[in-house]
mmCIF file of C-alpha atoms in Angstrom:
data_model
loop_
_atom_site.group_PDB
_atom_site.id
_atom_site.type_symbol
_atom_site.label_atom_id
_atom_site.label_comp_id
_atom_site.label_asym_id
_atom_site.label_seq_id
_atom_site.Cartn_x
_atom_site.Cartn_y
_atom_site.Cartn_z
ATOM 1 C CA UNK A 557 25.604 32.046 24.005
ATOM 2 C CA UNK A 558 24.404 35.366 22.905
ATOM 3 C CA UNK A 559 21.258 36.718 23.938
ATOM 4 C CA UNK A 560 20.670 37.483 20.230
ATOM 5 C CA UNK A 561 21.073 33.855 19.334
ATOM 6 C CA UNK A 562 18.743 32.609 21.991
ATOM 7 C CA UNK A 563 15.279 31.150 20.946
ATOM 8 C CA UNK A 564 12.702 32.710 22.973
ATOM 9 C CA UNK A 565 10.736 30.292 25.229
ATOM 10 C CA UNK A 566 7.115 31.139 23.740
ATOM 11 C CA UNK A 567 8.372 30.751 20.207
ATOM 12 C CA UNK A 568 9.938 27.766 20.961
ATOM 13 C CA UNK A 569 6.602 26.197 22.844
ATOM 14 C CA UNK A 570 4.722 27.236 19.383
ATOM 15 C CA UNK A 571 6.903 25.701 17.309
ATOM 16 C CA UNK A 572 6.669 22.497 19.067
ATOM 17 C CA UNK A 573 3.303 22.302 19.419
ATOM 18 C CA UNK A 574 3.375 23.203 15.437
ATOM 19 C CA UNK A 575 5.136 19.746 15.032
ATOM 20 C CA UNK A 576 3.189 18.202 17.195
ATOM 21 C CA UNK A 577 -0.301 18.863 15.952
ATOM 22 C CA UNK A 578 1.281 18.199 11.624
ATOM 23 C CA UNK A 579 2.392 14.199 13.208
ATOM 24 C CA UNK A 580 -1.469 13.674 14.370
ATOM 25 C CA UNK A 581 -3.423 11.220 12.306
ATOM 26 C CA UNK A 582 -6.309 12.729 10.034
ATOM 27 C CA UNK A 583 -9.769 11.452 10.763
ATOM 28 C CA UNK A 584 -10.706 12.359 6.922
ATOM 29 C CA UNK A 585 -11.636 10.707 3.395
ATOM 30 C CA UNK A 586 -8.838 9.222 1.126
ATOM 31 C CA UNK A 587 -7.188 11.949 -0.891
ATOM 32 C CA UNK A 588 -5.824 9.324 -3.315
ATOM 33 C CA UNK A 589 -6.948 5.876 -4.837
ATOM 34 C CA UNK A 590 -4.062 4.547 -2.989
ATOM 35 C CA UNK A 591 -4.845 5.579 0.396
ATOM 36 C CA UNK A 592 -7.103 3.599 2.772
ATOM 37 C CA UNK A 593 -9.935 5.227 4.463
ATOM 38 C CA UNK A 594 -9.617 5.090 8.152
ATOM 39 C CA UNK A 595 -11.400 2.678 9.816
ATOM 40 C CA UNK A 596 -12.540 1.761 13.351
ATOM 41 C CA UNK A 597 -11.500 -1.912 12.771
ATOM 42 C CA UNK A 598 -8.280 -3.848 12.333
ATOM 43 C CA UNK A 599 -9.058 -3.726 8.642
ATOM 44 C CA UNK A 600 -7.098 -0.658 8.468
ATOM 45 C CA UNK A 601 -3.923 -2.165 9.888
ATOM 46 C CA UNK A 602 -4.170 -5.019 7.565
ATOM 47 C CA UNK A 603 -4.709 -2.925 4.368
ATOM 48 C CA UNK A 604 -2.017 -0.863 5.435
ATOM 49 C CA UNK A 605 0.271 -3.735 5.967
ATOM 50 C CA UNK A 606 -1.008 -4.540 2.654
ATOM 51 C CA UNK A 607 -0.018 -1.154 1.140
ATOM 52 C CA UNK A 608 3.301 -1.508 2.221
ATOM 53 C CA UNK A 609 4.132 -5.335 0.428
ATOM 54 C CA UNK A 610 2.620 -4.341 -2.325
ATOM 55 C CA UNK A 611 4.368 -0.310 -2.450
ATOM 56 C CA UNK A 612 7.908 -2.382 -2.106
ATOM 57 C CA UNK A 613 7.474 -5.965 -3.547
ATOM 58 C CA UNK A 614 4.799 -5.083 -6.284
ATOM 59 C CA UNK A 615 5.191 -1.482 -7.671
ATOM 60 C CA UNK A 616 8.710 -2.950 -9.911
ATOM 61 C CA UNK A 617 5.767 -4.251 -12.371
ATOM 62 C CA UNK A 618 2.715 -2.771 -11.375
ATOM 63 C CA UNK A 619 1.750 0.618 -11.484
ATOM 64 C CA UNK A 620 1.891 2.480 -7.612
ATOM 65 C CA UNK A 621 -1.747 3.084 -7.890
ATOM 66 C CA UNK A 622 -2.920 -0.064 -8.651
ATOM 67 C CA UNK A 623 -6.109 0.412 -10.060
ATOM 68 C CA UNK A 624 -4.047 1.825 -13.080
ATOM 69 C CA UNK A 625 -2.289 -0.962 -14.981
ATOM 70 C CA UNK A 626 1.894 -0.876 -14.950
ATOM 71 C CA UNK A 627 4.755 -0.815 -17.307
ATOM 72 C CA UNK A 628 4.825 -4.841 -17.100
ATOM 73 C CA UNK A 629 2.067 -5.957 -14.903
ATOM 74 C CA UNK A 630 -1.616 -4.897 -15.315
ATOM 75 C CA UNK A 631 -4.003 -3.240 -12.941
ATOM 76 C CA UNK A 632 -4.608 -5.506 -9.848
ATOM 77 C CA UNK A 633 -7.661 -3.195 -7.565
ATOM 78 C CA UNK A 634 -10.194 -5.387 -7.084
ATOM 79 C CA UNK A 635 -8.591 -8.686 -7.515
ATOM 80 C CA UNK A 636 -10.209 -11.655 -5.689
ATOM 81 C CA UNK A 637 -8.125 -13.810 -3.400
ATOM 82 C CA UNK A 638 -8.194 -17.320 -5.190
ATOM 83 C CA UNK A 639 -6.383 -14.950 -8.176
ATOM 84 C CA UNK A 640 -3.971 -13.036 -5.640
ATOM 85 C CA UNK A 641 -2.788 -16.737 -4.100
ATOM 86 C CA UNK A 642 -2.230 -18.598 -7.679
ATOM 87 C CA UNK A 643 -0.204 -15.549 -9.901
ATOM 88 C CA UNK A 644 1.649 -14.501 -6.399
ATOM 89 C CA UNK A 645 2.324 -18.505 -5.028
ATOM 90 C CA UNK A 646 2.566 -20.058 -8.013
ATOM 91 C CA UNK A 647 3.056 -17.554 -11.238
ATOM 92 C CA UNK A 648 -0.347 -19.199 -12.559
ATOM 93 C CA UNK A 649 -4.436 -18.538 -13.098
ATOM 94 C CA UNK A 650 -7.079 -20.264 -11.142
ATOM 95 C CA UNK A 651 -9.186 -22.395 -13.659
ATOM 96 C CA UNK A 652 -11.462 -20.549 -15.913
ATOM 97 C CA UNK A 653 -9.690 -16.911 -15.690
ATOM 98 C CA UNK A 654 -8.989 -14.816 -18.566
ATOM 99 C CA UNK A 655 -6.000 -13.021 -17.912
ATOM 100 C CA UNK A 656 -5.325 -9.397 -18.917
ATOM 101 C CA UNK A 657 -2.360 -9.956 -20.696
ATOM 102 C CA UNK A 658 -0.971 -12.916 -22.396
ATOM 103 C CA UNK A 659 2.687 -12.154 -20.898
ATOM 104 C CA UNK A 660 4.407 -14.467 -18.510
ATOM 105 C CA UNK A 661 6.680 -12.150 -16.922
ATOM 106 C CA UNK A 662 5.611 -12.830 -13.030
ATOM 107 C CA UNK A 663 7.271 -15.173 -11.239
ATOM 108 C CA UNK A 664 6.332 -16.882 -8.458
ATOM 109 C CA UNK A 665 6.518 -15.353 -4.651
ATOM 110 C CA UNK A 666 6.145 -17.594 -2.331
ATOM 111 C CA UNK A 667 7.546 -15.775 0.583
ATOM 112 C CA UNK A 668 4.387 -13.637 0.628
ATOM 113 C CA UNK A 669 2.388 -16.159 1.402
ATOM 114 C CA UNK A 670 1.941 -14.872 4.531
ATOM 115 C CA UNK A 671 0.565 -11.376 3.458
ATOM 116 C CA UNK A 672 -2.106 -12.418 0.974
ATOM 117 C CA UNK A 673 -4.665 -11.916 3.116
ATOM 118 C CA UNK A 674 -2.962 -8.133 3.674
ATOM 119 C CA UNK A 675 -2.581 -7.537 -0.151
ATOM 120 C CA UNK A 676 -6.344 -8.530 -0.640
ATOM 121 C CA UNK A 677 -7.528 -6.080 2.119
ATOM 122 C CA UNK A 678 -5.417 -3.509 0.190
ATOM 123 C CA UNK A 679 -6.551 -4.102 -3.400
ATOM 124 C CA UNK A 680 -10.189 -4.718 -2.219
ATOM 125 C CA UNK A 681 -11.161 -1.311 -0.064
#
């Protein structure tokens, strides 16, 4: 190899340490409504478990940011638990709740069952 081709030791050191520093985690606010905040409890980890059922099982219907509603499905931030586990286990409402759109397009998901308690952290920040 060519001496002219050859990366130079120092600039080699910065540009790793470059990388290095950009893969850190931030210690800062939410930028977006669908980030979570950091948090010095294992909330985080389950609202970001949360984040990522709901960014690949959810997001078809509902809108990415989900305090926003979707194409199909309407906005979902806030929504309480006893409403997450009936429209996700079994495509209905819990007694008494007026839904925010009269369509029926959501089926049931029962294999989720075992990341309601993730979607809630998510949709409840």
């Amino acid at each position: 190899m060519s001496s002219a081709r050859r990366i130079p030791a120092r600039a080699l050191l910065i540009a790793t340490l470059l990388l290095a520093s950009a893969c850190q985690s931030r210690d800062s606010a939410p930028t977006s409504p669908t980030e979570t905040a950091p948090s010095p409890s294992g909330a985080t980890a389950l609202a970001q478990r949360g984040r990522t059922v709901y960014q690949t099982r959810c997001t078809a219907c509902h809108n990415a940011n989900p305090a926003l509603p979707g194409a199909i499905g309407p906005e979902v931030r806030g929504a309480s638990r006893v409403l997450l586990e009936a429209r996700i286990l079994h495509a209905a409402y819990p007694a008494g709740y007026q839904p925010k759109r009269t369509t029926r397009a959501m089926q049931a998901l029962p294999e989720l069952k075992e990341e309601l308690d993730a979607l809630h952290a998510y949709l409840n920040p």
